[in-house]
Amino acid sequence: MASPQTFMHTSGNTEPVWIHTEPYDHRPQFSKLAQDAEADVCILGSGIAGISTAYELVSSGAKVIMLEAREILSGESGRTSGHLSSALDDGYIPISKKHGNDGAKLAAESHAWALRHVGEVARKLGIDCEYRTLPGYEISQYPKGDPKHDEEVSGMKEEAEKAKELGLPATYKDGCAIKGNELLDARFLTLLTPSLSTGWDGRIDQRDATVNTEQATFHPTRYMVGVLKWLAEQPNFSCYTHTRALSVEEKGIEILGIGSKEVHVKTEGGFNITCNDALEATCVPLQKLSVVAQMEFFRTYCIAIRIPKDYIEDCLIYDQADPYHYARLTACDDQDEYLVVGGCDHKVGQEQENGRYAELEQWVRDRFTKAGSVDYKWSGQIFEPVDYVAFIGLNQGNKHIYIITGDSGNGLTHGVLGGKLIADQINGIDNPWAKLYSPKRLSSIVSSLPGMAAHDLQINAQYKRFLQSDIDDIEDLAKGSGGVLNPKTSTPIAVYKDDGGSVHQYSALCPHMKGVVCWNHSEKSWDCLVHGSRFSKDGVQVMGPAAGNLQPFDKSGEAMQQQAVKG
């Protein structure tokens, strides 16, 4: 069991593969805010979106203050799989139906720009982060010979044509199979004997692929740490960790350009930051509804499994399953590489007791027979907008408060392009991407209303947990686990029993919209099924839209939460 401080470094009980070569103690340290402060821009969140925006603004001369509620990179950016792709998860055919061909083309251009920009910044700042360009292969989930294979391939061909129409380097190729250091045409496969074969050498034959060239990958935390270290050296940048923002509000009067407003950021410690503009780069904004109600919230899983060096071509792999599987390579040691494989997404609150890691491992071993041990396993969270495009820009109802949210499975490129877009808007520079990503857009949201209605019904159904209890008695809990005890005559209680058998209790009501949380066995966290807020086993908020922690219900819970926060 991880210590209470684990959740200060990352948003789960498990740890991602990125700490293998970039441990937490390699990350720069910042102090807690100890007085009121002023800045041109205040950025909430130290993930890829916040760091990218800070880089663009600081480079343009703006005075920037960054706030992080825990340690830097403690959110979802440190738990990604590290893909940089312009072949978007939702596909360009669905995106064009919601946003038109012009909107789809802007999406393609902006993500292609983002993956290149990461490489440019890494080279400029001298960051060694494994950045390289490489091909991405999209394959059918079904083996050749299965009638469903041909049906799925037909859809892949249409998507490849749409991507090519939008200017992306996508080509469908019959008979492609992923091997060692090259993608071999099917006619050569018969020349390979089992003893010599490398790469995809399992019995499942999933040849045929859409080849997306000019994709990229990197070590995400090495990159972000590198940019943060550069920022820390700049006189117009400050960062404060363990400084939780409780509210972000515009104050003043501004009508048709007359008058002025300023933004006030209130922190848990009682200090305030006054700024011209603010950005909530917190995965999901710390607010009640609006764009929060226009997204669905999913958990996704990853493993890092050893494979021999040069056994698999350096590439990105995606199948067409729903949820789909995805894979890439990263450094391990002198003999092996890690194959990072993810997938098995599901809505928040629908976890299996031990996660979905066994399913991912079996998927690998069925296809790559030389796979070795699984050394890392972890999960993350995805925010899926109803119209497939992130919300980047001025928040609804605001003139100086910006948001970046709705990663739609492409959070890294969304965060990087979001940094450019937000910086341009704050600096008064027209950006052609602004209309597509605007949080105030209406037409594509209106066309998604039927899906939103079904989503709303599902959300409302989650409130049935007010009538449910996970456990009948605290004695039912095993050590190192949690569950909700619902006395029905009082507030539901989130009960955690630590490894020593001591019991710690918190209110089970999420402070966002009073949904009843559930226990996530895999990550040892409390997750809200309503809008995806998450809390450590100690009740510390690690994921919005909730702004605060679960309220301790007894002295033991209060002491444990204070220990987790103070370290």
Coordinates of C-alpha atoms in Angstrom, one line a residue:
M1 CA 0.0 0.0 0.0
A2 CA 1.4 3.4 -1.0
S3 CA 1.8 6.0 1.7
P4 CA -0.6 8.9 2.2
Q5 CA 1.9 11.2 0.3
T6 CA 1.6 9.1 -2.9
F7 CA -1.4 11.0 -4.0
M8 CA 0.6 14.2 -3.7
H9 CA 2.8 13.0 -6.6
T10 CA 0.2 11.2 -8.7
S11 CA -3.5 10.7 -8.9
G12 CA -3.6 7.1 -8.1
N13 CA -2.2 4.3 -5.9
T14 CA -0.5 2.8 -8.9
E15 CA 2.5 4.4 -10.5
P16 CA 3.1 4.9 -14.3
V17 CA 6.2 3.7 -16.2
W18 CA 7.5 7.2 -16.6
I19 CA 9.0 7.1 -13.1
H20 CA 11.3 4.3 -14.3
T21 CA 13.7 6.8 -15.8
E22 CA 12.3 10.0 -14.4
P23 CA 11.5 9.5 -10.7
Y24 CA 9.5 12.0 -8.6
D25 CA 12.6 13.4 -6.9
H26 CA 14.0 14.5 -10.3
R27 CA 11.2 17.1 -10.6
P28 CA 11.8 20.7 -9.6
Q29 CA 10.5 21.8 -6.2
F30 CA 8.4 24.9 -5.6
S31 CA 7.2 26.5 -2.4
K32 CA 3.6 27.1 -1.1
L33 CA 2.0 30.5 -1.7
A34 CA 2.5 32.5 1.5
Q35 CA 1.1 35.9 0.6
D36 CA -1.2 37.7 -1.9
A37 CA 0.3 38.1 -5.4
E38 CA -0.3 39.8 -8.7
A39 CA 0.3 38.6 -12.3
D40 CA -0.7 39.2 -15.9
V41 CA -2.0 35.6 -16.0
C42 CA -2.7 33.0 -13.3
I43 CA -2.6 29.4 -14.5
L44 CA -4.3 26.7 -12.4
G45 CA -2.7 23.3 -13.0
S46 CA 0.8 22.1 -13.8
G47 CA 0.1 19.5 -16.5
I48 CA 0.7 19.6 -20.2
A49 CA -2.0 22.3 -20.8
G50 CA -0.8 24.6 -18.0
I51 CA 2.9 24.1 -18.8
S52 CA 2.3 24.7 -22.6
T53 CA 0.4 27.8 -22.0
A54 CA 2.9 29.1 -19.5
Y55 CA 5.7 28.5 -22.0
E56 CA 3.9 30.5 -24.8
L57 CA 3.0 33.4 -22.5
V58 CA 6.3 33.7 -20.7
S59 CA 8.1 33.6 -24.0
S60 CA 5.9 36.6 -25.1
G61 CA 6.9 38.5 -22.0
A62 CA 3.8 38.0 -19.8
K63 CA 4.2 37.7 -16.0
V64 CA 2.7 34.3 -15.1
I65 CA 1.9 32.6 -11.8
M66 CA 1.1 28.9 -11.8
L67 CA -0.7 27.2 -9.0
E68 CA -0.8 23.5 -8.3
A69 CA -2.9 21.9 -5.5
R70 CA -0.4 19.1 -4.9
E71 CA 3.1 18.5 -6.4
I72 CA 3.8 19.4 -10.1
L73 CA 2.7 16.9 -12.7
S74 CA 0.5 15.1 -10.1
G75 CA -2.5 15.0 -12.4
E76 CA -3.4 13.0 -15.6
S77 CA -0.5 14.3 -17.7
G78 CA 1.9 12.2 -15.7
R79 CA -0.3 9.1 -16.3
T80 CA -0.7 9.3 -20.1
S81 CA 0.6 6.7 -22.6
G82 CA 2.6 9.4 -24.4
H83 CA 1.1 9.2 -27.9
L84 CA 1.4 12.3 -30.1
S85 CA -1.0 11.7 -32.9
S86 CA -3.0 13.6 -35.6
A87 CA -5.0 10.5 -36.2
L88 CA -7.6 11.4 -33.7
D89 CA -9.4 8.9 -31.5
D90 CA -12.9 9.9 -32.6
G91 CA -12.1 9.9 -36.3
Y92 CA -12.4 12.6 -38.9
I93 CA -15.7 11.3 -40.4
P94 CA -17.6 11.8 -37.1
I95 CA -15.8 15.1 -36.5
S96 CA -16.7 16.4 -39.9
K97 CA -20.4 15.5 -39.4
K98 CA -20.4 17.7 -36.2
H99 CA -18.1 20.5 -37.4
G100 CA -18.1 20.3 -41.1
N101 CA -15.1 19.7 -43.4
D102 CA -13.6 23.1 -42.5
G103 CA -13.8 22.3 -38.8
A104 CA -12.3 18.8 -39.3
K105 CA -9.5 20.3 -41.4
L106 CA -8.7 22.7 -38.5
A107 CA -8.7 19.8 -36.1
A108 CA -6.2 17.9 -38.3
E109 CA -4.0 21.0 -38.8
S110 CA -3.9 21.9 -35.1
H111 CA -3.0 18.4 -33.8
A112 CA -0.4 18.0 -36.5
W113 CA 1.1 21.4 -35.4
A114 CA 1.1 20.3 -31.8
L115 CA 3.0 17.1 -32.3
R116 CA 5.6 18.9 -34.3
H117 CA 5.8 21.7 -31.7
V118 CA 6.7 19.3 -29.0
G119 CA 9.8 18.3 -31.0
E120 CA 10.7 21.9 -31.7
V121 CA 10.5 22.9 -28.1
A122 CA 12.5 19.9 -27.0
R123 CA 15.2 20.7 -29.4
K124 CA 15.2 24.4 -28.6
L125 CA 15.5 23.8 -24.8
G126 CA 17.8 20.8 -25.1
I127 CA 15.3 18.4 -23.5
D128 CA 16.2 14.7 -23.8
C129 CA 12.7 13.2 -23.8
E130 CA 12.8 10.3 -26.3
Y131 CA 11.0 12.5 -28.8
R132 CA 10.9 11.0 -32.3
T133 CA 8.6 10.8 -35.3
L134 CA 7.3 7.5 -36.3
P135 CA 4.4 5.8 -38.2
G136 CA 1.1 4.9 -36.6
Y137 CA -0.8 1.8 -37.7
E138 CA -4.5 1.4 -37.3
I139 CA -5.6 -2.3 -37.6
S140 CA -8.9 -4.2 -37.4
Q141 CA -9.8 -5.8 -34.1
Y142 CA -10.8 -8.9 -36.0
P143 CA -8.5 -11.5 -37.6
K144 CA -8.3 -12.0 -41.3
G145 CA -10.9 -14.4 -42.5
D146 CA -13.5 -13.2 -40.1
P147 CA -16.4 -11.5 -42.0
K148 CA -16.3 -8.6 -39.5
H149 CA -12.7 -8.0 -40.5
D150 CA -13.6 -7.0 -44.0
E151 CA -16.5 -4.9 -42.8
E152 CA -14.3 -3.0 -40.4
V153 CA -11.5 -2.6 -43.0
S154 CA -14.1 -0.9 -45.2
G155 CA -14.7 1.8 -42.6
M156 CA -10.9 2.1 -42.1
K157 CA -10.5 2.8 -45.8
E158 CA -13.1 5.5 -45.7
E159 CA -11.5 7.2 -42.6
A160 CA -8.1 7.1 -44.4
E161 CA -9.5 8.8 -47.4
K162 CA -11.1 11.5 -45.2
A163 CA -7.8 12.1 -43.4
K164 CA -6.0 12.3 -46.7
E165 CA -8.6 14.8 -48.0
L166 CA -7.9 16.9 -44.9
G167 CA -4.2 17.0 -45.7
L168 CA -2.9 14.3 -43.4
P169 CA -0.4 11.6 -44.6
A170 CA -2.7 8.6 -44.2
T171 CA -2.8 5.5 -46.6
Y172 CA -4.6 2.2 -46.3
K173 CA -2.4 -0.8 -47.2
D174 CA -3.6 -4.4 -47.7
G175 CA -1.6 -7.1 -46.1
C176 CA 0.5 -4.9 -43.8
A177 CA 1.8 -6.7 -40.7
I178 CA 3.9 -5.2 -37.9
K179 CA 7.2 -6.9 -37.5
G180 CA 10.6 -6.1 -36.0
N181 CA 12.2 -3.0 -37.5
E182 CA 10.1 -2.7 -40.6
L183 CA 6.5 -3.1 -41.8
L184 CA 6.6 -6.0 -44.2
D185 CA 4.3 -6.6 -47.1
A186 CA 2.2 -9.7 -46.8
R187 CA 4.1 -11.5 -49.7
F188 CA 7.2 -11.6 -47.5
L189 CA 5.5 -13.1 -44.4
T190 CA 5.7 -16.6 -45.8
L191 CA 9.5 -16.3 -45.9
L192 CA 9.7 -15.9 -42.1
T193 CA 10.1 -19.0 -40.0
P194 CA 8.8 -19.1 -36.4
S195 CA 12.4 -19.3 -35.1
L196 CA 13.4 -16.1 -37.0
S197 CA 10.2 -14.2 -36.7
T198 CA 10.0 -10.9 -34.7
G199 CA 7.3 -8.5 -33.9
W200 CA 3.7 -9.6 -34.2
D201 CA 4.5 -13.3 -34.1
G202 CA 1.4 -14.6 -32.3
R203 CA -1.3 -16.7 -34.0
I204 CA -3.8 -14.0 -34.3
D205 CA -3.5 -12.6 -37.8
Q206 CA -4.7 -8.9 -38.0
R207 CA -2.9 -7.9 -41.1
D208 CA -4.2 -4.9 -43.1
A209 CA -3.6 -1.4 -41.8
T210 CA -4.1 2.3 -42.2
V211 CA -0.6 3.8 -42.1
N212 CA -0.4 7.3 -40.6
T213 CA 3.1 8.7 -41.1
E214 CA 4.5 11.7 -39.4
Q215 CA 3.2 10.8 -36.0
A216 CA 5.3 11.1 -32.8
T217 CA 5.9 9.9 -29.3
F218 CA 8.1 11.0 -26.3
H219 CA 8.7 10.6 -22.6
P220 CA 5.9 12.9 -21.4
T221 CA 7.2 13.7 -17.9
R222 CA 10.8 14.3 -19.1
Y223 CA 9.4 16.8 -21.6
M224 CA 7.2 18.6 -19.1
V225 CA 9.9 18.6 -16.4
G226 CA 12.3 20.1 -18.9
V227 CA 10.0 22.9 -19.9
L228 CA 9.2 23.6 -16.2
K229 CA 13.0 23.8 -15.4
W230 CA 13.3 26.4 -18.2
L231 CA 10.3 28.3 -16.9
A232 CA 11.7 28.4 -13.4
E233 CA 14.8 30.2 -14.7
Q234 CA 12.6 33.0 -16.2
P235 CA 12.1 36.2 -14.1
N236 CA 8.5 36.5 -15.2
F237 CA 7.4 33.1 -14.0
S238 CA 6.5 31.8 -10.5
C239 CA 5.0 28.5 -9.5
Y240 CA 3.5 27.6 -6.1
T241 CA 2.7 24.0 -5.2
H242 CA 0.4 22.7 -2.4
T243 CA -1.7 25.8 -3.1
R244 CA -5.2 24.8 -3.9
A245 CA -7.5 27.3 -5.7
L246 CA -11.0 27.4 -4.3
S247 CA -12.5 29.9 -6.6
V248 CA -11.8 31.9 -9.8
E249 CA -14.0 35.0 -10.2
E250 CA -14.1 38.1 -12.4
K251 CA -14.7 41.4 -10.6
G252 CA -15.4 44.8 -11.9
I253 CA -17.5 46.1 -14.8
E254 CA -16.7 45.8 -18.5
I255 CA -19.4 46.6 -21.1
L256 CA -18.6 46.9 -24.8
G257 CA -15.0 47.5 -24.0
I258 CA -15.7 50.2 -21.5
G259 CA -14.5 49.7 -18.0
S260 CA -12.4 46.8 -16.8
K261 CA -12.5 43.6 -15.1
E262 CA -9.8 41.7 -13.1
V263 CA -9.7 38.1 -12.0
H264 CA -9.4 37.1 -8.4
V265 CA -8.1 33.6 -7.5
K266 CA -8.8 32.6 -3.9
T267 CA -6.7 29.9 -2.4
E268 CA -7.4 27.4 0.4
G269 CA -4.7 29.1 2.5
G270 CA -6.6 32.4 2.4
F271 CA -4.4 34.2 0.0
N272 CA -5.5 35.8 -3.3
I273 CA -4.0 36.3 -6.7
T274 CA -5.1 39.3 -8.7
C275 CA -4.6 39.0 -12.5
N276 CA -5.8 40.3 -15.8
D277 CA -6.6 36.8 -17.0
A278 CA -6.8 33.2 -15.6
L279 CA -6.6 29.8 -17.1
E280 CA -8.2 26.7 -15.5
A281 CA -5.9 23.9 -16.9
T282 CA -7.2 21.4 -14.4
C283 CA -8.3 18.6 -16.7
V284 CA -11.9 19.7 -15.9
P285 CA -13.0 23.2 -14.7
L286 CA -13.7 23.6 -11.0
Q287 CA -17.3 24.6 -11.6
K288 CA -20.8 23.2 -11.3
L289 CA -22.0 22.5 -14.8
S290 CA -21.9 24.2 -18.3
V291 CA -19.1 22.4 -20.2
V292 CA -18.9 19.8 -17.3
A293 CA -22.3 18.6 -18.4
Q294 CA -21.2 18.4 -22.0
M295 CA -18.6 15.7 -21.3
E296 CA -18.6 12.0 -20.3
F297 CA -15.9 10.6 -18.0
F298 CA -14.0 7.4 -18.5
R299 CA -11.2 5.4 -16.8
T300 CA -8.5 3.9 -19.0
Y301 CA -5.8 1.4 -18.2
C302 CA -2.1 0.9 -19.1
I303 CA 0.6 -1.6 -18.6
A304 CA 4.3 -1.5 -19.4
I305 CA 5.5 -5.0 -20.3
R306 CA 9.1 -6.0 -21.2
I307 CA 10.0 -7.0 -24.7
P308 CA 13.5 -7.7 -26.2
K309 CA 15.1 -4.7 -28.0
D310 CA 14.4 -4.5 -31.7
Y311 CA 11.7 -7.2 -31.4
I312 CA 8.9 -4.8 -32.4
E313 CA 9.1 -1.9 -34.9
D314 CA 9.1 1.6 -33.2
C315 CA 5.6 2.7 -34.1
L316 CA 2.2 3.5 -32.7
I317 CA -0.5 0.8 -32.8
Y318 CA -4.2 1.1 -32.5
D319 CA -7.0 -1.4 -33.2
Q320 CA -10.6 -0.7 -33.9
A321 CA -12.1 -2.3 -30.8
D322 CA -14.6 -0.3 -28.7
P323 CA -12.8 0.5 -26.4
Y324 CA -9.7 0.2 -28.5
H325 CA -6.2 -1.0 -27.6
Y326 CA -3.1 1.2 -28.2
A327 CA 0.6 0.6 -27.9
R328 CA 4.0 2.3 -28.2
L329 CA 7.6 1.7 -27.0
T330 CA 9.7 3.4 -24.3
A331 CA 13.1 2.8 -22.8
C332 CA 13.7 0.1 -20.2
D333 CA 17.3 -1.1 -19.9
D334 CA 20.2 -2.4 -22.0
Q335 CA 18.4 -5.7 -22.9
D336 CA 14.7 -4.7 -23.1
E337 CA 12.3 -2.1 -24.0
Y338 CA 8.9 -1.5 -22.5
L339 CA 5.8 -2.0 -24.7
V340 CA 3.3 0.4 -23.2
V341 CA -0.2 -0.9 -23.9
G342 CA -3.5 0.7 -23.0
G343 CA -7.2 0.4 -23.4
C344 CA -10.2 -1.2 -21.7
D345 CA -11.9 2.2 -21.1
H346 CA -15.1 2.3 -19.1
K347 CA -17.2 5.0 -17.4
V348 CA -16.1 6.2 -14.0
G349 CA -17.4 4.0 -11.3
Q350 CA -17.6 0.8 -13.3
E351 CA -14.2 -0.7 -12.2
Q352 CA -13.5 -4.3 -11.7
E353 CA -11.9 -5.1 -8.4
N354 CA -8.4 -5.5 -9.8
G355 CA -8.7 -3.2 -12.8
R356 CA -8.5 -4.4 -16.4
Y357 CA -4.8 -5.1 -16.4
A358 CA -5.0 -8.9 -17.0
E359 CA -7.0 -8.3 -20.1
L360 CA -4.3 -5.9 -21.5
E361 CA -1.6 -8.4 -20.6
Q362 CA -3.4 -11.2 -22.4
W363 CA -3.9 -9.0 -25.4
V364 CA -0.1 -8.5 -25.6
R365 CA 0.8 -12.2 -25.1
D366 CA -1.6 -13.4 -27.7
R367 CA 0.2 -11.2 -30.3
F368 CA 3.8 -10.9 -29.1
T369 CA 5.1 -14.2 -27.8
K370 CA 8.4 -12.9 -26.5
A371 CA 6.7 -10.5 -24.0
G372 CA 8.2 -10.7 -20.6
S373 CA 7.2 -9.4 -17.2
V374 CA 4.6 -6.6 -16.5
D375 CA 6.6 -4.1 -14.4
Y376 CA 4.1 -1.2 -14.3
K377 CA 0.3 -1.0 -14.4
W378 CA -1.7 2.2 -13.9
S379 CA -4.9 3.9 -14.9
G380 CA -6.0 7.4 -15.9
Q381 CA -9.0 9.5 -16.7
I382 CA -10.4 10.6 -20.1
F383 CA -12.9 13.5 -20.7
E384 CA -15.0 12.9 -23.8
P385 CA -16.9 15.9 -25.2
V386 CA -20.3 15.1 -26.8
D387 CA -19.2 16.7 -30.1
Y388 CA -15.6 15.1 -30.2
V389 CA -13.7 18.4 -29.9
A390 CA -12.0 19.9 -26.8
F391 CA -13.2 23.1 -25.1
I392 CA -10.3 25.6 -25.4
G393 CA -10.9 29.3 -24.9
L394 CA -12.9 31.7 -22.9
N395 CA -15.2 29.9 -20.5
Q396 CA -19.0 30.3 -20.8
G397 CA -20.1 33.6 -19.3
N398 CA -16.6 35.0 -18.9
K399 CA -14.4 37.6 -20.5
H400 CA -11.1 36.9 -18.8
I401 CA -11.3 33.2 -17.5
Y402 CA -10.1 30.6 -20.0
I403 CA -10.4 26.8 -19.8
I404 CA -8.7 23.8 -21.5
T405 CA -10.7 20.6 -21.1
G406 CA -12.2 17.7 -23.0
D407 CA -9.1 15.8 -24.1
S408 CA -11.2 13.2 -26.0
G409 CA -8.3 10.7 -25.7
N410 CA -5.8 13.1 -27.3
G411 CA -4.9 15.1 -24.2
L412 CA -1.3 15.7 -25.0
T413 CA -1.8 17.4 -28.4
H414 CA -4.9 19.1 -27.1
G415 CA -2.9 20.6 -24.2
V416 CA 0.0 21.7 -26.5
L417 CA -2.3 23.4 -29.1
G418 CA -4.4 24.8 -26.2
G419 CA -1.3 26.5 -25.0
K420 CA -0.8 28.3 -28.3
L421 CA -4.5 29.1 -28.7
I422 CA -4.9 30.6 -25.2
A423 CA -1.7 32.6 -25.4
D424 CA -2.8 34.0 -28.7
Q425 CA -6.2 35.0 -27.4
I426 CA -4.8 36.7 -24.3
N427 CA -2.3 38.5 -26.5
G428 CA -5.0 39.6 -28.9
I429 CA -3.7 37.5 -31.8
D430 CA -6.3 36.0 -34.2
N431 CA -6.0 32.2 -34.2
P432 CA -7.9 30.2 -36.9
W433 CA -8.5 27.4 -34.4
A434 CA -10.5 29.6 -32.0
K435 CA -14.0 29.0 -33.4
L436 CA -13.6 25.3 -33.6
Y437 CA -12.5 24.9 -30.0
S438 CA -14.6 27.7 -28.4
P439 CA -16.3 26.6 -25.2
K440 CA -19.1 28.9 -26.2
R441 CA -19.9 27.0 -29.5
L442 CA -23.5 26.1 -30.0
S443 CA -24.3 24.3 -33.3
S444 CA -22.3 21.1 -32.7
I445 CA -23.5 20.9 -29.1
V446 CA -27.2 21.3 -30.2
S447 CA -26.7 18.5 -32.8
S448 CA -25.5 16.3 -29.9
L449 CA -28.5 17.0 -27.7
P450 CA -30.0 13.4 -28.1
G451 CA -26.8 11.9 -26.8
M452 CA -26.6 14.4 -24.0
A453 CA -30.1 13.6 -22.9
A454 CA -29.2 9.9 -22.6
H455 CA -26.0 10.9 -20.7
D456 CA -28.0 13.1 -18.4
L457 CA -30.4 10.2 -17.6
Q458 CA -27.5 8.0 -16.8
I459 CA -26.0 10.7 -14.5
N460 CA -29.3 11.2 -12.7
A461 CA -29.5 7.4 -12.2
Q462 CA -26.3 7.5 -10.2
Y463 CA -28.1 9.3 -7.4
K464 CA -29.7 6.0 -6.6
R465 CA -26.6 5.3 -4.5
F466 CA -28.3 7.4 -1.8
L467 CA -30.3 4.3 -1.3
Q468 CA -27.5 1.8 -1.6
S469 CA -24.7 0.6 0.8
D470 CA -21.5 -1.1 -0.2
I471 CA -21.1 -2.7 3.2
D472 CA -23.5 -3.5 6.0
D473 CA -20.9 -3.3 8.7
I474 CA -17.4 -1.8 9.0
E475 CA -16.2 -5.3 10.0
D476 CA -17.1 -6.4 6.5
L477 CA -14.2 -4.4 5.1
A478 CA -10.9 -6.1 4.3
K479 CA -7.7 -4.3 5.3
G480 CA -6.5 -1.9 2.7
S481 CA -9.9 -1.4 1.2
G482 CA -12.9 1.0 1.4
G483 CA -16.7 1.1 0.9
V484 CA -19.7 3.3 1.5
L485 CA -21.8 2.6 4.6
N486 CA -25.2 4.1 4.1
P487 CA -27.2 4.2 7.4
K488 CA -30.2 5.6 5.4
T489 CA -31.0 7.8 8.4
S490 CA -27.9 10.0 8.0
T491 CA -25.2 11.0 5.6
P492 CA -23.5 8.1 3.6
I493 CA -20.1 7.5 5.0
A494 CA -17.0 6.6 3.0
V495 CA -15.1 4.1 5.2
Y496 CA -11.4 3.2 4.6
K497 CA -9.7 0.5 6.6
D498 CA -5.9 0.8 6.3
D499 CA -3.4 -2.1 6.2
G500 CA -3.1 -2.0 10.0
G501 CA -6.8 -2.4 10.5
S502 CA -7.5 1.2 11.6
V503 CA -10.7 2.8 10.3
H504 CA -10.9 6.3 8.8
Q505 CA -14.2 7.8 7.9
Y506 CA -15.3 10.7 5.5
S507 CA -18.5 12.0 4.1
A508 CA -19.3 10.0 1.0
L509 CA -20.9 13.1 -0.6
C510 CA -18.9 14.6 -3.4
P511 CA -18.7 18.4 -2.7
H512 CA -19.4 19.1 -6.4
M513 CA -23.0 18.0 -6.8
K514 CA -23.5 15.7 -3.8
G515 CA -23.2 12.5 -5.7
V516 CA -22.3 9.5 -3.5
V517 CA -18.7 8.3 -4.2
C518 CA -17.7 4.7 -4.8
W519 CA -14.5 2.9 -3.9
N520 CA -11.9 2.3 -6.8
H521 CA -10.1 -0.9 -5.7
S522 CA -7.4 -0.5 -8.3
E523 CA -6.3 3.0 -7.4
K524 CA -7.4 3.1 -3.8
S525 CA -9.5 6.2 -4.4
W526 CA -13.0 7.5 -4.0
D527 CA -14.6 8.2 -7.4
C528 CA -17.8 10.1 -8.1
L529 CA -20.0 8.5 -10.7
V530 CA -21.9 11.8 -11.5
H531 CA -19.2 14.0 -13.0
G532 CA -16.0 12.1 -12.4
S533 CA -14.5 13.9 -9.4
R534 CA -11.9 11.8 -7.6
F535 CA -10.4 11.7 -4.1
S536 CA -7.5 9.9 -2.5
K537 CA -8.2 7.2 0.1
D538 CA -7.7 10.0 2.6
G539 CA -10.4 12.2 1.0
V540 CA -8.0 14.6 -0.7
Q541 CA -9.3 15.9 -4.1
V542 CA -7.2 14.7 -7.0
M543 CA -9.6 15.4 -9.8
G544 CA -12.3 18.0 -10.4
P545 CA -14.8 19.4 -11.0
A546 CA -15.0 19.2 -7.2
A547 CA -12.8 22.0 -5.8
G548 CA -12.4 20.7 -2.3
N549 CA -11.8 17.5 -0.3
L550 CA -14.2 15.0 1.2
Q551 CA -15.2 16.2 4.6
P552 CA -13.6 14.0 7.4
F553 CA -16.3 12.2 9.4
D554 CA -14.2 11.3 12.4
K555 CA -11.0 12.4 14.1
S556 CA -9.0 9.5 12.6
G557 CA -10.1 10.6 9.1
E558 CA -9.2 14.2 9.8
A559 CA -5.7 13.2 11.1
M560 CA -5.1 11.0 8.1
Q561 CA -6.2 13.7 5.6
Q562 CA -4.0 16.3 7.3
Q563 CA -1.0 13.9 7.2
A564 CA -1.6 13.4 3.5
V565 CA -1.8 17.1 2.8
K566 CA 1.1 18.2 5.0
G567 CA 3.5 15.3 4.2

